[in-house]
Amino acid sequence: MVSAGQNIKRFLLILGDIAVFQGSLLLTLLIRYGNISSNALQLHVWPFAILTVIWLMIFYITGLYDLSLIRDTMKFFRLYIEGMVANLAVALAFFYLIPFFSIAPRTNLFLDFVIALLLGYCWRTLFKLTLADRFARGNVIFIGQAKEVKPLQELIDRSALGLSLAAAITIDGLSDPSIPIEWRTDVAGLQKMIQDFKITTVVLGVRPDAIPELKNS
């Protein structure tokens, strides 16, 4: 299930991309002509607005609105470059194979692409640093074997769900001091832990019927 926080983050990411694409056009016109005249703006605004919608669709198709990519820097960079190259190819086809608009923006298109490429990467890097973990932060408690805690923590850290592992109740009585969470071995105290640590998600590493105490927790 997609949380409200994820939807907000995705919405902000899309808004940022729209601002990048439109801002890139304005910078392109300013660099090319020294000013942004009403005539140049009228000629470019509608075709580039349509192009913005197409580029957003390509970003969606290539997975660039999958928030889990924000945490995987290398994969994100590779997919971002691939998405932008696809955008450029579609833009070339849009302007030169469909001669509907009264402009043939060879230099403008490439300049716009370069500016959008750079601004877009800066925007997504800023999004990762400032907004990626800002919404729908929740705490997780794990019940299972101690050896399963570290893989779970790594999985949570790589995800874009805005969760963090806060505590673990181990059925084998073991713990891992290298993982800075609350360690317990008593399932009977689960309800109090949920309240104390503001737990939003309980992850079971065992079948519920394998621990009778869970029925009373």
mmCIF file of C-alpha atoms in Angstrom:
data_model
loop_
_atom_site.group_PDB
_atom_site.id
_atom_site.type_symbol
_atom_site.label_atom_id
_atom_site.label_comp_id
_atom_site.label_asym_id
_atom_site.label_seq_id
_atom_site.Cartn_x
_atom_site.Cartn_y
_atom_site.Cartn_z
ATOM 1 C CA MET A 1 0.000 0.000 0.000
ATOM 2 C CA VAL A 2 1.319 3.430 -0.946
ATOM 3 C CA SER A 3 1.355 5.784 2.027
ATOM 4 C CA ALA A 4 0.185 9.393 1.980
ATOM 5 C CA GLY A 5 3.766 10.451 2.662
ATOM 6 C CA GLN A 6 4.988 8.644 -0.453
ATOM 7 C CA ASN A 7 2.311 10.308 -2.559
ATOM 8 C CA ILE A 8 3.311 13.729 -1.217
ATOM 9 C CA LYS A 9 6.973 13.086 -1.953
ATOM 10 C CA ARG A 10 6.207 11.857 -5.468
ATOM 11 C CA PHE A 11 3.965 14.873 -6.083
ATOM 12 C CA LEU A 12 6.739 17.239 -4.954
ATOM 13 C CA LEU A 13 9.238 15.422 -7.161
ATOM 14 C CA ILE A 14 6.965 15.851 -10.189
ATOM 15 C CA LEU A 15 6.385 19.534 -9.378
ATOM 16 C CA GLY A 16 10.139 20.018 -9.164
ATOM 17 C CA ASP A 17 10.644 18.369 -12.546
ATOM 18 C CA ILE A 18 8.003 20.631 -14.090
ATOM 19 C CA ALA A 19 9.745 23.675 -12.611
ATOM 20 C CA VAL A 20 13.089 22.423 -13.972
ATOM 21 C CA PHE A 21 11.750 21.910 -17.501
ATOM 22 C CA GLN A 22 9.985 25.276 -17.606
ATOM 23 C CA GLY A 23 12.898 27.071 -15.973
ATOM 24 C CA SER A 24 15.268 25.507 -18.489
ATOM 25 C CA LEU A 25 13.263 27.023 -21.335
ATOM 26 C CA LEU A 26 13.402 30.485 -19.768
ATOM 27 C CA LEU A 27 17.177 30.211 -19.239
ATOM 28 C CA THR A 28 17.578 28.985 -22.816
ATOM 29 C CA LEU A 29 15.757 32.008 -24.231
ATOM 30 C CA LEU A 30 17.708 34.344 -21.963
ATOM 31 C CA ILE A 31 21.061 32.874 -23.014
ATOM 32 C CA ARG A 32 20.182 32.767 -26.712
ATOM 33 C CA TYR A 33 18.593 36.195 -27.103
ATOM 34 C CA GLY A 34 19.830 38.169 -24.119
ATOM 35 C CA ASN A 35 16.250 38.677 -22.917
ATOM 36 C CA ILE A 36 12.916 36.894 -22.782
ATOM 37 C CA SER A 37 10.758 38.716 -25.298
ATOM 38 C CA SER A 38 7.015 38.133 -25.483
ATOM 39 C CA ASN A 39 7.363 37.040 -29.115
ATOM 40 C CA ALA A 40 9.988 34.384 -28.352
ATOM 41 C CA LEU A 41 8.002 33.208 -25.344
ATOM 42 C CA GLN A 42 4.808 32.871 -27.370
ATOM 43 C CA LEU A 43 6.598 30.825 -30.025
ATOM 44 C CA HIS A 44 8.191 28.439 -27.530
ATOM 45 C CA VAL A 45 5.849 28.155 -24.571
ATOM 46 C CA TRP A 46 3.213 25.824 -26.015
ATOM 47 C CA PRO A 47 5.452 23.341 -27.867
ATOM 48 C CA PHE A 48 7.759 23.118 -24.851
ATOM 49 C CA ALA A 49 4.770 22.754 -22.507
ATOM 50 C CA ILE A 50 3.628 19.751 -24.539
ATOM 51 C CA LEU A 51 7.192 18.490 -24.486
ATOM 52 C CA THR A 52 7.236 18.805 -20.690
ATOM 53 C CA VAL A 53 4.209 16.516 -20.417
ATOM 54 C CA ILE A 54 5.857 13.988 -22.733
ATOM 55 C CA TRP A 55 9.116 14.136 -20.756
ATOM 56 C CA LEU A 56 7.246 13.546 -17.484
ATOM 57 C CA MET A 57 5.589 10.493 -19.030
ATOM 58 C CA ILE A 58 8.981 9.162 -20.126
ATOM 59 C CA PHE A 59 10.346 9.698 -16.617
ATOM 60 C CA TYR A 60 7.417 7.694 -15.266
ATOM 61 C CA ILE A 61 7.896 4.885 -17.791
ATOM 62 C CA THR A 62 11.627 4.639 -17.092
ATOM 63 C CA GLY A 63 10.961 4.397 -13.340
ATOM 64 C CA LEU A 64 12.304 7.777 -12.282
ATOM 65 C CA TYR A 65 9.345 8.297 -9.966
ATOM 66 C CA ASP A 66 10.148 5.109 -8.095
ATOM 67 C CA LEU A 67 11.220 6.688 -4.795
ATOM 68 C CA SER A 68 13.443 3.743 -3.866
ATOM 69 C CA LEU A 69 15.894 4.946 -6.545
ATOM 70 C CA ILE A 70 16.632 8.039 -4.466
ATOM 71 C CA ARG A 71 18.687 5.911 -2.074
ATOM 72 C CA ASP A 72 20.571 4.028 -4.811
ATOM 73 C CA THR A 73 22.783 6.803 -6.183
ATOM 74 C CA MET A 74 24.467 4.825 -8.968
ATOM 75 C CA LYS A 75 21.263 3.290 -10.309
ATOM 76 C CA PHE A 76 19.509 6.638 -10.025
ATOM 77 C CA PHE A 77 22.227 8.421 -12.022
ATOM 78 C CA ARG A 78 22.226 5.737 -14.733
ATOM 79 C CA LEU A 79 18.443 5.765 -15.123
ATOM 80 C CA TYR A 80 18.332 9.555 -15.038
ATOM 81 C CA ILE A 81 20.811 9.801 -17.930
ATOM 82 C CA GLU A 82 18.911 7.130 -19.865
ATOM 83 C CA GLY A 83 15.627 8.944 -19.253
ATOM 84 C CA MET A 84 17.020 12.266 -20.407
ATOM 85 C CA VAL A 85 18.558 10.726 -23.535
ATOM 86 C CA ALA A 86 15.148 9.234 -24.328
ATOM 87 C CA ASN A 87 13.640 12.683 -23.754
ATOM 88 C CA LEU A 88 16.063 14.233 -26.232
ATOM 89 C CA ALA A 89 15.262 11.593 -28.866
ATOM 90 C CA VAL A 90 11.531 12.189 -28.451
ATOM 91 C CA ALA A 91 12.041 15.969 -28.572
ATOM 92 C CA LEU A 92 13.920 15.710 -31.854
ATOM 93 C CA ALA A 93 11.142 13.588 -33.326
ATOM 94 C CA PHE A 94 8.514 15.945 -31.915
ATOM 95 C CA PHE A 95 9.929 19.038 -33.616
ATOM 96 C CA TYR A 96 11.324 17.617 -36.836
ATOM 97 C CA LEU A 97 8.977 14.775 -37.735
ATOM 98 C CA ILE A 98 5.791 16.622 -36.770
ATOM 99 C CA PRO A 99 6.154 20.068 -38.438
ATOM 100 C CA PHE A 100 3.183 21.599 -36.676
ATOM 101 C CA PHE A 101 4.861 24.466 -34.838
ATOM 102 C CA SER A 102 6.487 27.422 -36.568
ATOM 103 C CA ILE A 103 9.887 26.929 -34.964
ATOM 104 C CA ALA A 104 12.822 24.633 -35.670
ATOM 105 C CA PRO A 105 14.802 25.057 -32.454
ATOM 106 C CA ARG A 106 17.999 23.191 -33.233
ATOM 107 C CA THR A 107 20.306 25.211 -30.994
ATOM 108 C CA ASN A 108 17.551 26.056 -28.530
ATOM 109 C CA LEU A 109 16.532 22.434 -28.100
ATOM 110 C CA PHE A 110 20.037 21.195 -27.361
ATOM 111 C CA LEU A 111 20.716 24.112 -25.036
ATOM 112 C CA ASP A 112 17.426 23.470 -23.265
ATOM 113 C CA PHE A 113 18.317 19.780 -22.940
ATOM 114 C CA VAL A 114 21.731 20.489 -21.389
ATOM 115 C CA ILE A 115 20.292 22.988 -18.913
ATOM 116 C CA ALA A 116 17.428 20.618 -17.986
ATOM 117 C CA LEU A 117 19.900 17.753 -17.567
ATOM 118 C CA LEU A 118 22.045 19.712 -15.120
ATOM 119 C CA LEU A 119 19.216 21.418 -13.234
ATOM 120 C CA GLY A 120 17.256 18.181 -13.015
ATOM 121 C CA TYR A 121 20.143 16.296 -11.476
ATOM 122 C CA CYS A 122 20.732 19.119 -8.984
ATOM 123 C CA TRP A 123 17.020 19.150 -8.106
ATOM 124 C CA ARG A 124 16.868 15.408 -7.502
ATOM 125 C CA THR A 125 20.045 15.513 -5.434
ATOM 126 C CA LEU A 126 18.506 18.302 -3.345
ATOM 127 C CA PHE A 127 15.300 16.271 -3.036
ATOM 128 C CA LYS A 128 17.287 13.311 -1.747
ATOM 129 C CA LEU A 129 19.128 15.408 0.833
ATOM 130 C CA THR A 130 16.192 17.444 2.122
ATOM 131 C CA LEU A 131 12.831 15.837 1.359
ATOM 132 C CA ALA A 132 13.234 12.106 0.772
ATOM 133 C CA ASP A 133 12.876 11.176 4.458
ATOM 134 C CA ARG A 134 10.760 14.126 5.593
ATOM 135 C CA PHE A 135 7.266 12.606 5.366
ATOM 136 C CA ALA A 136 5.564 9.603 6.908
ATOM 137 C CA ARG A 137 8.483 8.614 9.092
ATOM 138 C CA GLY A 138 7.586 5.516 11.081
ATOM 139 C CA ASN A 139 9.268 3.138 13.512
ATOM 140 C CA VAL A 140 9.512 -0.612 13.023
ATOM 141 C CA ILE A 141 9.792 -3.388 15.597
ATOM 142 C CA PHE A 142 10.988 -6.827 14.519
ATOM 143 C CA ILE A 143 10.154 -10.155 16.171
ATOM 144 C CA GLY A 144 12.307 -13.093 15.136
ATOM 145 C CA GLN A 145 15.852 -14.376 15.184
ATOM 146 C CA ALA A 146 18.726 -11.984 15.850
ATOM 147 C CA LYS A 147 20.542 -12.952 12.633
ATOM 148 C CA GLU A 148 17.638 -11.586 10.586
ATOM 149 C CA VAL A 149 17.779 -8.088 12.091
ATOM 150 C CA LYS A 150 20.701 -6.738 10.071
ATOM 151 C CA PRO A 151 19.314 -7.782 6.641
ATOM 152 C CA LEU A 152 15.983 -6.235 7.634
ATOM 153 C CA GLN A 153 17.634 -2.988 8.677
ATOM 154 C CA GLU A 154 19.529 -2.796 5.369
ATOM 155 C CA LEU A 155 16.300 -3.422 3.452
ATOM 156 C CA ILE A 156 14.497 -0.673 5.379
ATOM 157 C CA ASP A 157 17.383 1.769 4.876
ATOM 158 C CA ARG A 158 17.326 1.169 1.099
ATOM 159 C CA SER A 159 13.584 1.614 0.826
ATOM 160 C CA ALA A 160 11.757 4.896 0.282
ATOM 161 C CA LEU A 161 9.043 4.160 2.825
ATOM 162 C CA GLY A 162 10.361 6.593 5.413
ATOM 163 C CA LEU A 163 10.752 3.871 8.051
ATOM 164 C CA SER A 164 13.470 3.119 10.573
ATOM 165 C CA LEU A 165 14.141 0.048 12.668
ATOM 166 C CA ALA A 166 13.650 1.046 16.305
ATOM 167 C CA ALA A 167 13.584 -2.234 18.235
ATOM 168 C CA ALA A 168 13.804 -6.002 17.989
ATOM 169 C CA ILE A 169 12.464 -8.819 20.148
ATOM 170 C CA THR A 170 14.570 -11.902 19.513
ATOM 171 C CA ILE A 171 13.153 -15.363 20.089
ATOM 172 C CA ASP A 172 16.631 -16.866 20.387
ATOM 173 C CA GLY A 173 17.700 -14.479 23.167
ATOM 174 C CA LEU A 174 20.608 -13.076 21.133
ATOM 175 C CA SER A 175 21.443 -9.507 20.105
ATOM 176 C CA ASP A 176 23.872 -7.588 17.898
ATOM 177 C CA PRO A 177 25.515 -4.624 19.714
ATOM 178 C CA SER A 178 26.650 -3.188 16.359
ATOM 179 C CA ILE A 179 23.024 -2.340 15.523
ATOM 180 C CA PRO A 180 21.936 0.670 17.635
ATOM 181 C CA ILE A 181 18.354 -0.319 18.403
ATOM 182 C CA GLU A 182 16.457 -1.484 21.457
ATOM 183 C CA TRP A 183 16.952 -5.223 22.016
ATOM 184 C CA ARG A 184 14.480 -7.320 24.025
ATOM 185 C CA THR A 185 13.715 -11.001 24.471
ATOM 186 C CA ASP A 186 10.312 -10.727 26.137
ATOM 187 C CA VAL A 187 7.381 -10.722 23.726
ATOM 188 C CA ALA A 188 4.997 -10.113 26.606
ATOM 189 C CA GLY A 189 6.172 -6.484 26.724
ATOM 190 C CA LEU A 190 5.265 -5.822 23.078
ATOM 191 C CA GLN A 191 2.354 -3.469 23.732
ATOM 192 C CA LYS A 192 4.416 -1.263 26.038
ATOM 193 C CA MET A 193 7.260 -1.157 23.497
ATOM 194 C CA ILE A 194 4.825 -0.117 20.760
ATOM 195 C CA GLN A 195 3.731 2.800 22.915
ATOM 196 C CA ASP A 196 7.182 3.745 24.224
ATOM 197 C CA PHE A 197 8.904 3.701 20.825
ATOM 198 C CA LYS A 198 5.907 4.965 18.806
ATOM 199 C CA ILE A 199 5.939 1.838 16.653
ATOM 200 C CA THR A 200 3.931 2.038 13.433
ATOM 201 C CA THR A 201 4.926 -1.310 11.899
ATOM 202 C CA VAL A 202 5.484 -4.764 13.402
ATOM 203 C CA VAL A 203 7.510 -7.181 11.275
ATOM 204 C CA LEU A 204 7.288 -10.871 12.156
ATOM 205 C CA GLY A 205 10.151 -13.212 11.329
ATOM 206 C CA VAL A 206 8.166 -16.156 12.690
ATOM 207 C CA ARG A 207 4.640 -17.480 12.338
ATOM 208 C CA PRO A 208 2.281 -15.746 14.796
ATOM 209 C CA ASP A 209 1.068 -19.057 16.203
ATOM 210 C CA ALA A 210 4.669 -20.008 17.058
ATOM 211 C CA ILE A 211 4.657 -17.450 19.875
ATOM 212 C CA PRO A 212 1.633 -17.872 22.163
ATOM 213 C CA GLU A 213 2.434 -14.592 23.930
ATOM 214 C CA LEU A 214 1.506 -12.643 20.793
ATOM 215 C CA LYS A 215 -2.138 -13.546 21.261
ATOM 216 C CA ASN A 216 -2.161 -11.649 24.530
ATOM 217 C CA SER A 217 -0.043 -8.696 23.328
#
